[in-house]
Amino acid sequence: IYLDSLNKFKDSLKKHLGTKVEDIMVTKVKTISPETTISDIAELMLRLKINRLPVVDEEDNILGIVTRLDIVRSMIPKDNK
């Protein structure tokens, strides 16, 4: 049983490693602006059940990304870092 399962896993892994990003990427992405508040970002992440949001400018150029961890870190006083 274990050998059969291992072989299936190896076959599945080989197929997956050949998959291109364009085959799995999301194209309708929710974005935020640099002016978005931490509170709004946290609410959006919870409501949409997502862990990160790209930050874009007025022309939709990517400026960066905000993650849930970034939000948690922002809550830690600077003198404790």
PDB file of C-alpha atoms in Angstrom:
ATOM      1  CA  ILE A   1       0.000   0.000   0.000  1.00  0.00           C
ATOM      2  CA  TYR A   2       2.699   2.503   0.988  1.00  0.00           C
ATOM      3  CA  LEU A   3       4.824   1.858  -2.115  1.00  0.00           C
ATOM      4  CA  ASP A   4       1.777   2.320  -4.346  1.00  0.00           C
ATOM      5  CA  SER A   5       0.886   5.543  -2.542  1.00  0.00           C
ATOM      6  CA  LEU A   6       4.481   6.766  -2.836  1.00  0.00           C
ATOM      7  CA  ASN A   7       4.517   6.075  -6.573  1.00  0.00           C
ATOM      8  CA  LYS A   8       1.216   7.923  -7.031  1.00  0.00           C
ATOM      9  CA  PHE A   9       2.617  10.838  -5.050  1.00  0.00           C
ATOM     10  CA  LYS A  10       5.773  10.940  -7.202  1.00  0.00           C
ATOM     11  CA  ASP A  11       3.697  10.869 -10.421  1.00  0.00           C
ATOM     12  CA  SER A  12       1.422  13.611  -9.131  1.00  0.00           C
ATOM     13  CA  LEU A  13       4.407  15.713  -8.067  1.00  0.00           C
ATOM     14  CA  LYS A  14       6.057  15.376 -11.489  1.00  0.00           C
ATOM     15  CA  LYS A  15       2.854  16.536 -13.213  1.00  0.00           C
ATOM     16  CA  HIS A  16       2.436  19.426 -10.801  1.00  0.00           C
ATOM     17  CA  LEU A  17       6.027  20.632 -11.174  1.00  0.00           C
ATOM     18  CA  GLY A  18       5.431  20.923 -14.912  1.00  0.00           C
ATOM     19  CA  THR A  19       2.410  23.181 -14.392  1.00  0.00           C
ATOM     20  CA  LYS A  20       2.898  26.798 -15.449  1.00  0.00           C
ATOM     21  CA  VAL A  21       1.963  29.728 -13.260  1.00  0.00           C
ATOM     22  CA  GLU A  22      -0.478  30.955 -15.908  1.00  0.00           C
ATOM     23  CA  ASP A  23      -2.462  27.738 -15.378  1.00  0.00           C
ATOM     24  CA  ILE A  24      -3.029  28.340 -11.657  1.00  0.00           C
ATOM     25  CA  MET A  25      -2.823  32.104 -11.107  1.00  0.00           C
ATOM     26  CA  VAL A  26      -5.746  34.284 -10.118  1.00  0.00           C
ATOM     27  CA  THR A  27      -6.467  37.088 -12.572  1.00  0.00           C
ATOM     28  CA  LYS A  28      -9.201  38.978 -10.707  1.00  0.00           C
ATOM     29  CA  VAL A  29      -7.139  40.310  -7.812  1.00  0.00           C
ATOM     30  CA  LYS A  30      -8.426  42.616  -5.088  1.00  0.00           C
ATOM     31  CA  THR A  31      -5.940  45.443  -4.545  1.00  0.00           C
ATOM     32  CA  ILE A  32      -5.454  48.289  -2.086  1.00  0.00           C
ATOM     33  CA  SER A  33      -3.915  51.733  -2.296  1.00  0.00           C
ATOM     34  CA  PRO A  34      -1.107  53.089  -0.113  1.00  0.00           C
ATOM     35  CA  GLU A  35      -3.731  55.219   1.679  1.00  0.00           C
ATOM     36  CA  THR A  36      -5.862  52.230   2.781  1.00  0.00           C
ATOM     37  CA  THR A  37      -6.047  51.968   6.561  1.00  0.00           C
ATOM     38  CA  ILE A  38      -4.815  48.918   8.457  1.00  0.00           C
ATOM     39  CA  SER A  39      -8.337  48.507   9.810  1.00  0.00           C
ATOM     40  CA  ASP A  40      -9.827  48.411   6.310  1.00  0.00           C
ATOM     41  CA  ILE A  41      -7.154  45.956   5.140  1.00  0.00           C
ATOM     42  CA  ALA A  42      -7.791  43.611   8.090  1.00  0.00           C
ATOM     43  CA  GLU A  43     -11.564  43.719   7.513  1.00  0.00           C
ATOM     44  CA  LEU A  44     -11.102  43.036   3.801  1.00  0.00           C
ATOM     45  CA  MET A  45      -8.792  40.084   4.450  1.00  0.00           C
ATOM     46  CA  LEU A  46     -11.246  38.574   6.928  1.00  0.00           C
ATOM     47  CA  ARG A  47     -14.282  39.128   4.711  1.00  0.00           C
ATOM     48  CA  LEU A  48     -12.605  37.768   1.572  1.00  0.00           C
ATOM     49  CA  LYS A  49     -10.702  35.043   3.465  1.00  0.00           C
ATOM     50  CA  ILE A  50      -7.381  36.076   1.943  1.00  0.00           C
ATOM     51  CA  ASN A  51      -3.932  36.454   3.520  1.00  0.00           C
ATOM     52  CA  ARG A  52      -2.307  39.118   1.377  1.00  0.00           C
ATOM     53  CA  LEU A  53      -3.221  42.126  -0.732  1.00  0.00           C
ATOM     54  CA  PRO A  54      -1.172  43.840  -3.436  1.00  0.00           C
ATOM     55  CA  VAL A  55      -0.696  47.586  -3.010  1.00  0.00           C
ATOM     56  CA  VAL A  56      -1.033  49.516  -6.284  1.00  0.00           C
ATOM     57  CA  ASP A  57      -0.816  53.136  -7.385  1.00  0.00           C
ATOM     58  CA  GLU A  58      -3.331  55.065  -9.496  1.00  0.00           C
ATOM     59  CA  GLU A  59      -2.081  53.381 -12.688  1.00  0.00           C
ATOM     60  CA  ASP A  60      -2.321  49.893 -11.125  1.00  0.00           C
ATOM     61  CA  ASN A  61       1.466  49.573 -10.875  1.00  0.00           C
ATOM     62  CA  ILE A  62       2.396  47.222  -8.062  1.00  0.00           C
ATOM     63  CA  LEU A  63       4.083  49.032  -5.198  1.00  0.00           C
ATOM     64  CA  GLY A  64       4.220  46.149  -2.734  1.00  0.00           C
ATOM     65  CA  ILE A  65       2.146  43.653  -0.799  1.00  0.00           C
ATOM     66  CA  VAL A  66       0.584  43.584   2.678  1.00  0.00           C
ATOM     67  CA  THR A  67       0.226  40.270   4.505  1.00  0.00           C
ATOM     68  CA  ARG A  68      -1.584  39.287   7.682  1.00  0.00           C
ATOM     69  CA  LEU A  69       1.807  38.996   9.344  1.00  0.00           C
ATOM     70  CA  ASP A  70       2.558  42.598   8.368  1.00  0.00           C
ATOM     71  CA  ILE A  71      -0.619  43.663  10.169  1.00  0.00           C
ATOM     72  CA  VAL A  72       0.317  41.712  13.289  1.00  0.00           C
ATOM     73  CA  ARG A  73       3.832  43.178  13.244  1.00  0.00           C
ATOM     74  CA  SER A  74       2.410  46.675  12.921  1.00  0.00           C
ATOM     75  CA  MET A  75       0.647  46.147  16.273  1.00  0.00           C
ATOM     76  CA  ILE A  76       3.928  45.524  18.134  1.00  0.00           C
ATOM     77  CA  PRO A  77       5.391  48.673  19.701  1.00  0.00           C
ATOM     78  CA  LYS A  78       8.618  49.686  17.974  1.00  0.00           C
ATOM     79  CA  ASP A  79      10.623  49.506  21.206  1.00  0.00           C
ATOM     80  CA  ASN A  80       9.737  45.770  21.476  1.00  0.00           C
ATOM     81  CA  LYS A  81      11.070  44.919  18.008  1.00  0.00           C
TER      82      LYS A  81
END
